[in-house]
XYZ file of C-alpha atoms in Angstrom:
506
model
C 0.000 0.000 0.000
C 2.403 3.076 0.802
C 2.958 4.308 1.978
C 2.285 5.665 2.408
C 5.231 5.346 4.632
C 4.020 6.046 8.147
C 4.703 4.277 11.425
C 1.017 4.129 12.300
C 0.412 2.172 9.114
C 3.341 -0.043 9.978
C 1.687 -1.025 13.258
C -0.843 -3.002 11.266
C 2.046 -4.952 9.718
C 0.206 -5.785 6.539
C -2.888 -7.174 8.258
C -5.314 -4.742 6.726
C -6.377 -6.347 3.486
C -8.219 -9.375 2.180
C -8.179 -9.969 -1.553
C -10.955 -12.186 -2.817
C -12.313 -13.417 -6.126
C -15.881 -14.629 -6.134
C -17.723 -16.419 -8.887
C -19.935 -18.782 -6.904
C -22.222 -18.544 -3.946
C -21.358 -16.797 -0.703
C -20.461 -20.143 0.831
C -17.921 -21.201 -1.753
C -17.026 -21.344 -5.417
C -14.078 -20.081 -7.433
C -13.126 -16.785 -9.005
C -14.041 -15.912 -12.578
C -13.346 -13.036 -14.926
C -16.770 -11.674 -14.054
C -16.169 -10.768 -10.433
C -13.352 -10.053 -8.010
C -14.081 -9.543 -4.339
C -11.528 -7.858 -2.115
C -11.928 -7.490 1.611
C -10.402 -4.687 3.639
C -10.088 -4.135 7.384
C -11.193 -0.507 7.346
C -13.618 1.771 5.552
C -12.396 4.600 3.328
C -11.988 7.793 5.303
C -12.444 9.976 2.228
C -12.873 9.631 -1.518
C -10.240 12.315 -2.030
C -6.726 10.825 -2.349
C -5.266 14.276 -1.588
C -6.554 13.959 1.974
C -5.803 10.283 2.567
C -2.950 8.548 4.319
C -3.133 5.717 1.785
C -3.233 2.363 3.531
C -6.301 0.340 2.624
C -7.666 3.400 0.801
C -5.117 2.653 -1.917
C -7.344 -0.103 -3.299
C -10.345 2.215 -3.482
C -8.274 4.843 -5.284
C -6.792 2.353 -7.757
C -10.320 1.316 -8.670
C -11.691 4.829 -9.017
C -8.861 6.976 -10.338
C -6.202 6.898 -13.025
C -2.636 8.107 -12.516
C 0.135 9.641 -14.583
C 2.632 6.902 -13.719
C 2.498 3.405 -12.266
C 4.873 0.925 -10.687
C 5.676 -2.540 -12.016
C 5.820 -5.639 -9.789
C 9.579 -5.018 -9.571
C 8.956 -1.497 -8.288
C 10.105 0.196 -11.484
C 8.361 3.335 -12.746
C 6.107 2.593 -15.737
C 3.859 4.649 -18.050
C 0.284 5.454 -17.136
C -1.480 8.477 -18.531
C 2.037 9.800 -19.123
C 3.763 7.681 -21.741
C 7.301 9.092 -21.322
C 9.274 11.532 -19.180
C 12.590 13.361 -19.029
C 14.445 15.858 -16.839
C 16.312 18.991 -17.857
C 20.054 19.314 -17.190
C 19.475 20.806 -13.734
C 16.948 18.098 -12.801
C 14.460 20.742 -11.715
C 12.024 20.489 -14.649
C 10.322 17.152 -15.288
C 8.633 16.981 -18.692
C 5.868 14.407 -19.125
C 4.575 13.443 -22.552
C 0.933 12.470 -22.146
C -1.010 9.684 -23.790
C -3.059 11.125 -26.645
C -6.589 9.946 -27.349
C -7.015 8.357 -23.905
C -10.452 8.462 -22.337
C -10.849 8.430 -18.586
C -13.303 6.128 -16.904
C -16.052 8.766 -16.939
C -15.642 9.219 -20.707
C -13.673 12.488 -20.433
C -10.930 12.943 -23.046
C -7.632 13.245 -21.180
C -5.297 16.180 -21.843
C -2.806 18.397 -20.030
C -5.467 20.711 -18.571
C -6.388 18.024 -16.026
C -2.914 17.557 -14.574
C -2.080 20.757 -12.685
C -5.322 20.907 -10.626
C -4.881 17.304 -9.445
C -1.181 17.521 -8.588
C -1.512 20.834 -6.787
C -4.522 19.518 -4.836
C -2.401 16.596 -3.662
C 0.515 18.871 -2.796
C -1.745 21.138 -0.765
C -3.846 18.348 0.727
C -3.781 16.921 4.232
C -2.842 13.397 3.161
C 0.379 11.458 3.157
C 1.305 12.229 -0.447
C 1.575 15.958 0.212
C 5.121 15.402 1.482
C 5.904 13.426 -1.687
C 5.265 16.567 -3.726
C 7.085 18.972 -1.416
C 9.576 19.869 -4.172
C 6.825 20.729 -6.686
C 6.513 24.489 -7.266
C 4.200 24.627 -10.268
C 2.840 22.749 -13.269
C 2.688 24.230 -16.759
C 1.187 22.851 -19.971
C 3.044 23.884 -23.161
C 0.435 21.993 -25.211
C -2.407 19.508 -24.814
C -0.093 16.496 -24.640
C 2.754 17.920 -22.531
C 3.126 19.046 -18.936
C 6.163 20.395 -17.141
C 6.641 19.940 -13.401
C 8.828 22.745 -12.032
C 10.714 21.794 -8.872
C 12.344 23.877 -6.176
C 15.127 21.299 -5.898
C 16.107 18.018 -7.572
C 14.052 15.130 -6.197
C 15.157 11.580 -7.123
C 12.102 10.147 -5.361
C 9.544 12.117 -7.378
C 8.968 9.654 -10.237
C 8.626 6.775 -7.788
C 6.146 8.687 -5.661
C 4.126 9.708 -8.722
C 3.839 6.016 -9.568
C 3.052 5.050 -5.991
C -0.031 7.246 -5.726
C 0.851 10.942 -5.801
C -0.428 11.462 -9.372
C -4.100 10.441 -9.349
C -6.053 12.506 -11.876
C -9.479 13.813 -10.836
C -11.943 16.114 -12.592
C -11.039 19.728 -11.667
C -14.636 20.500 -10.664
C -14.619 17.651 -8.141
C -11.571 19.121 -6.405
C -13.514 22.247 -5.425
C -15.339 22.172 -2.128
C -15.823 19.096 0.032
C -17.800 16.865 -2.310
C -15.120 14.167 -2.458
C -15.451 13.619 1.260
C -18.617 11.595 0.655
C -18.882 10.944 -3.092
C -16.170 9.832 -5.561
C -15.688 11.295 -9.031
C -14.227 8.312 -10.919
C -11.682 8.667 -13.709
C -10.259 5.132 -13.524
C -11.221 1.572 -14.424
C -14.272 1.310 -12.098
C -17.175 3.366 -10.786
C -18.915 2.955 -7.441
C -22.277 1.175 -7.757
C -24.211 2.944 -5.014
C -27.202 0.624 -5.401
C -25.056 -2.381 -4.510
C -23.012 -0.593 -1.831
C -23.639 -0.638 1.906
C -21.514 2.109 3.472
C -19.299 0.779 6.211
C -19.695 -2.821 5.075
C -19.482 -3.508 1.336
C -18.470 -1.358 -1.630
C -19.299 -2.583 -5.133
C -17.642 -1.220 -8.274
C -18.516 -1.824 -11.925
C -16.082 -1.675 -14.810
C -15.964 1.447 -16.994
C -16.115 0.264 -20.589
C -14.871 3.596 -21.950
C -11.673 3.527 -19.878
C -8.603 3.560 -22.137
C -6.792 0.691 -20.349
C -9.731 -1.563 -19.536
C -7.776 -4.612 -20.716
C -5.489 -4.347 -17.672
C -8.468 -4.948 -15.372
C -10.068 -8.290 -16.323
C -12.878 -8.319 -13.759
C -16.246 -6.791 -14.642
C -17.217 -6.273 -11.015
C -15.078 -5.451 -8.005
C -16.338 -5.666 -4.421
C -14.433 -4.359 -1.407
C -15.868 -5.945 1.731
C -14.818 -4.844 5.207
C -13.319 -7.807 7.125
C -11.086 -7.299 10.157
C -10.383 -10.645 11.842
C -7.131 -12.399 10.850
C -8.373 -15.926 11.540
C -11.560 -15.336 9.598
C -9.591 -14.165 6.593
C -7.352 -17.208 6.574
C -10.356 -19.521 7.001
C -12.083 -17.748 4.142
C -9.283 -18.326 1.663
C -8.836 -21.920 2.818
C -12.528 -22.665 2.313
C -12.492 -20.948 -1.099
C -14.954 -18.299 -0.057
C -12.234 -15.885 -1.158
C -9.378 -16.285 -3.580
C -6.572 -14.569 -1.714
C -5.672 -12.544 1.315
C -2.952 -10.018 1.913
C -1.920 -11.341 5.311
C 0.871 -11.514 7.839
C 3.942 -13.669 8.229
C 2.306 -15.396 11.188
C -0.216 -16.889 8.732
C 2.263 -18.331 6.248
C 3.031 -21.664 7.931
C -0.653 -22.469 8.448
C -1.419 -21.461 4.870
C 1.297 -23.729 3.492
C 0.021 -26.606 5.596
C -3.415 -26.063 4.087
C -1.991 -26.298 0.566
C -2.457 -22.644 -0.244
C -0.110 -20.588 -2.413
C 1.969 -18.053 -0.519
C 4.242 -15.258 -1.704
C 6.122 -12.850 0.508
C 8.856 -10.261 0.105
C 11.003 -8.059 2.366
C 9.390 -4.687 2.948
C 9.590 -3.354 6.523
C 12.809 -2.467 8.318
C 12.527 -3.784 11.857
C 14.733 -2.674 14.718
C 15.663 0.257 16.910
C 16.092 3.907 16.024
C 18.783 5.535 18.162
C 17.233 8.969 17.808
C 19.156 10.733 20.578
C 22.487 10.600 18.770
C 23.433 13.989 20.212
C 22.991 12.713 23.768
C 20.425 15.321 24.786
C 18.214 12.850 26.634
C 20.795 10.184 27.499
C 24.376 11.536 27.310
C 25.857 8.050 26.783
C 24.265 7.811 23.330
C 26.444 10.622 21.999
C 29.397 8.179 22.036
C 29.463 6.043 18.890
C 30.903 3.151 20.898
C 27.747 3.048 23.010
C 25.551 2.978 19.911
C 27.702 0.237 18.438
C 27.397 -1.693 21.715
C 23.626 -1.675 21.305
C 24.050 -3.236 17.876
C 26.311 -5.988 19.212
C 24.083 -6.625 22.240
C 20.871 -7.545 20.379
C 20.585 -10.802 18.441
C 18.790 -9.583 15.327
C 19.139 -12.888 13.480
C 17.702 -14.677 16.487
C 14.708 -12.332 16.574
C 14.122 -12.890 12.858
C 14.194 -16.652 13.347
C 12.179 -16.936 16.552
C 9.575 -14.167 16.303
C 9.380 -13.504 12.551
C 9.656 -17.228 11.720
C 12.577 -16.547 9.397
C 10.462 -14.632 6.882
C 12.780 -11.764 6.070
C 16.392 -10.793 5.498
C 18.757 -10.205 8.416
C 20.393 -6.808 8.030
C 22.457 -4.069 9.638
C 21.180 -1.311 7.321
C 17.989 0.640 6.872
C 17.603 0.374 3.095
C 15.395 -2.058 1.168
C 17.283 -5.059 -0.289
C 16.060 -4.041 -3.756
C 17.236 -0.436 -3.440
C 20.376 1.057 -4.984
C 21.824 2.043 -1.586
C 21.673 -1.494 -0.212
C 25.031 -3.253 0.224
C 24.903 -6.947 1.287
C 28.462 -6.733 2.613
C 27.277 -4.484 5.445
C 25.014 -7.112 6.961
C 27.861 -8.886 8.756
C 29.005 -5.698 10.522
C 27.412 -6.444 13.917
C 27.220 -10.154 14.733
C 25.594 -10.943 18.061
C 28.451 -10.469 20.552
C 27.537 -9.425 24.134
C 31.194 -9.533 25.189
C 32.130 -7.036 22.472
C 29.229 -4.847 23.609
C 30.500 -4.813 27.198
C 34.028 -3.980 26.019
C 32.777 -1.001 24.006
C 30.708 0.269 26.927
C 33.729 0.047 29.237
C 35.931 1.879 26.709
C 33.306 4.629 26.520
C 33.341 5.024 30.313
C 30.204 2.997 31.064
C 31.675 -0.140 32.604
C 28.737 -0.273 35.010
C 26.232 0.512 32.278
C 23.471 3.128 32.299
C 19.678 3.390 32.318
C 17.858 3.644 28.999
C 14.226 4.879 29.139
C 12.021 3.429 26.398
C 8.351 3.423 25.482
C 6.543 0.092 25.817
C 3.839 -0.236 23.164
C 2.594 -3.768 23.667
C -0.035 -3.568 20.931
C 2.737 -3.173 18.382
C 5.924 -4.609 19.865
C 4.780 -6.807 22.754
C 6.531 -9.955 21.520
C 9.807 -8.108 20.878
C 10.156 -5.953 23.991
C 11.038 -8.703 26.526
C 13.684 -10.090 24.152
C 15.668 -6.949 23.416
C 15.241 -5.719 27.013
C 16.793 -8.922 28.351
C 19.688 -8.698 25.897
C 20.413 -5.025 26.614
C 20.098 -5.581 30.370
C 22.630 -8.417 30.074
C 25.396 -6.032 28.934
C 24.542 -3.307 31.452
C 22.121 -1.148 29.449
C 19.181 -1.215 31.835
C 15.978 -0.653 29.876
C 13.258 1.148 31.845
C 9.930 0.819 30.069
C 7.025 3.257 30.343
C 3.712 2.032 28.960
C 2.479 4.107 26.027
C -0.689 3.609 24.006
C -0.328 2.859 20.295
C -2.233 6.042 19.471
C 0.570 8.040 21.101
C 3.406 6.420 19.162
C 4.377 9.616 17.340
C 4.768 11.478 20.615
C 6.817 8.564 21.965
C 9.317 9.091 19.156
C 10.048 12.564 20.490
C 9.971 11.737 24.177
C 12.298 8.723 24.217
C 15.955 8.441 23.116
C 15.600 4.992 21.524
C 12.449 3.430 20.095
C 11.451 0.383 18.094
C 9.946 0.668 14.622
C 8.641 -1.451 11.811
C 9.128 0.965 8.939
C 8.187 0.451 5.292
C 11.167 0.766 2.963
C 11.129 1.493 -0.766
C 12.679 0.366 -4.024
C 13.852 3.971 -4.480
C 16.428 4.493 -1.707
C 16.008 8.261 -1.674
C 12.458 7.690 -0.407
C 14.022 6.023 2.646
C 16.398 8.964 3.039
C 13.478 11.376 3.172
C 11.474 9.179 5.505
C 14.231 8.182 7.925
C 17.003 10.798 7.771
C 15.351 14.081 6.900
C 15.171 16.721 9.631
C 11.405 16.727 9.083
C 11.105 12.944 9.400
C 8.919 11.514 12.152
C 11.638 9.085 13.133
C 14.306 11.752 13.365
C 12.555 13.713 16.127
C 15.798 15.185 17.482
C 16.542 16.451 13.927
C 20.132 15.211 14.099
C 22.531 14.906 11.207
C 26.178 15.668 10.460
C 28.188 17.147 7.564
C 29.322 13.819 6.085
C 25.834 12.377 5.998
C 24.463 15.604 4.527
C 27.124 15.630 1.805
C 26.280 12.078 0.759
C 22.553 12.837 0.799
C 23.225 15.843 -1.430
C 25.053 13.595 -3.923
C 22.081 11.239 -3.920
C 19.786 14.197 -4.551
C 21.682 15.881 -7.380
C 23.995 13.298 -8.937
C 23.663 11.085 -11.968
C 22.100 7.641 -11.596
C 25.503 6.037 -10.997
C 26.595 8.822 -8.639
C 23.400 8.424 -6.636
C 23.904 4.677 -6.308
C 27.511 5.121 -5.202
C 26.635 7.842 -2.715
C 23.762 5.731 -1.415
C 26.031 2.798 -0.621
C 28.529 5.138 1.000
C 25.740 6.653 3.095
C 24.529 3.232 4.165
C 28.063 2.260 5.204
C 28.425 5.487 7.182
C 25.114 4.994 8.990
C 26.083 1.439 9.891
C 29.533 2.479 11.108
C 28.105 5.343 13.176
C 25.280 3.107 14.455
C 22.468 5.631 14.006
C 20.116 2.643 13.972
C 20.086 -0.959 15.135
C 18.269 -2.754 12.288
C 17.579 -6.461 12.823
C 15.864 -7.485 9.601
C 13.884 -6.386 6.590
C 10.823 -8.493 7.312
C 8.425 -9.938 4.762
C 5.520 -7.597 5.407
C 4.311 -7.963 1.829
C 2.419 -11.262 2.088
C -0.272 -12.705 -0.182
C -1.921 -16.086 0.430
C -4.140 -17.544 -2.284
C -6.056 -20.592 -3.402
C -5.891 -21.840 -6.961
C -8.530 -19.567 -8.477
C -6.354 -16.476 -8.773
C -2.880 -15.634 -10.011
C -1.006 -12.619 -8.702
C 2.272 -10.734 -8.458
C 3.642 -8.907 -5.457
C 4.920 -5.364 -5.832
C 8.400 -4.551 -4.569
C 8.306 -1.783 -1.987
C 4.533 -1.823 -1.564
C 2.487 -3.811 0.937
C -0.562 -3.881 -1.365
C -0.288 -5.435 -4.829
C -1.897 -3.343 -7.538
C -5.337 -4.317 -8.754
C -3.684 -4.893 -12.140
C -1.604 -7.724 -10.685
C -4.576 -10.028 -9.976
C -6.010 -12.228 -12.720
C -8.179 -15.350 -12.878
C -6.078 -18.509 -12.853
C -5.395 -19.995 -16.244
């Protein structure tokens, strides 16, 4: 889904969606090209993507609205309503060549006049994609089939974010006022069938025959049904009441035992953020040897094996394994070594250890907290937990020097830079940085493709060496479990596969 990339979304750890194809009765049957039923764990909060945090709403938006760019299953940027793109020499003007002759789902002929209102609405909206368009100053249209996006600064993440969901196109009239709060204005492959929809329970969509890319959406009817219980979802796919669920790693073993198809991929970075690197809250954390001791003290591989059932990739770095900044050689930097941790603490002047206040958020991290507390306590870092409600997790980031996260990473490494290292990032509440990190980030921002990749790997190595984080694993939070009636692809860097990636089984 995407990201939106927010910690609150990460708390759900990919449990929010059920994907179901239905061609028979409510008690069973198999999927057909006539109907696809998808279940979600929450109702849409708005029909306006500019004011949404994404999450499960992504599926509603993919059904209702078209976008300038898309992402492939591999996480690569692909054409949508824009068929090609290029930057100027300064990388501050992005020119998009638009698809000519395309009709939107409502029958409207698409041209450049529709682009600026939609992009600027997203930029100025209250949703998660507003930050994705922070670099966008203005949009001009030299002709009906061309738009130019003028940026305040180079932004390597822009194309990726446009494909992820920041470029939905809506009718300009619908963007005025508050109408989209309660009623969609579809431009995509489906329209909402209000006669067959029960708000808060079931949302039925019918295919728009006039839509220019109807062939990419094989199902004539799409139903999004609200379903929240994990066990019920797994039972539903096993009994063939649904075709597939987007589940959790805790479901995979049971699904395999039941003969279901499972696919999963690394998505969420799991571990600790050492936010107080300047030592404002806990002076000991200013010493790099103390931060390195934390990395040696916690058995990340053991946590991956015992709690995450081995579904993920052990790591010492924050970047997605498919991203250009990822360097496999870095993952052996901090093997589990309590003795080494104690030696580093002693060398830093903390032979007798110190107290480390942390937030305990049992709803999110209850199975992890006793493990890493015991391991830190064992080397002299005495964790003192204070219970915090999940709703207050953002405040906990600011109030505590170290905190646990499960944080969605991206195929485009610069997205992770913005989300994890920026001075405006939620998980950099102390707004810390240093000249070397800033210089490497600048190279990633302004350099050529090869220069960005090189700088990204150098940045990752620097972060690992300086122990700004204690990552344990990139866990397989992108999980789909299916019976034999549907075929599907995952999408790298996104918890929710696109609607285009589901088809009836051959």
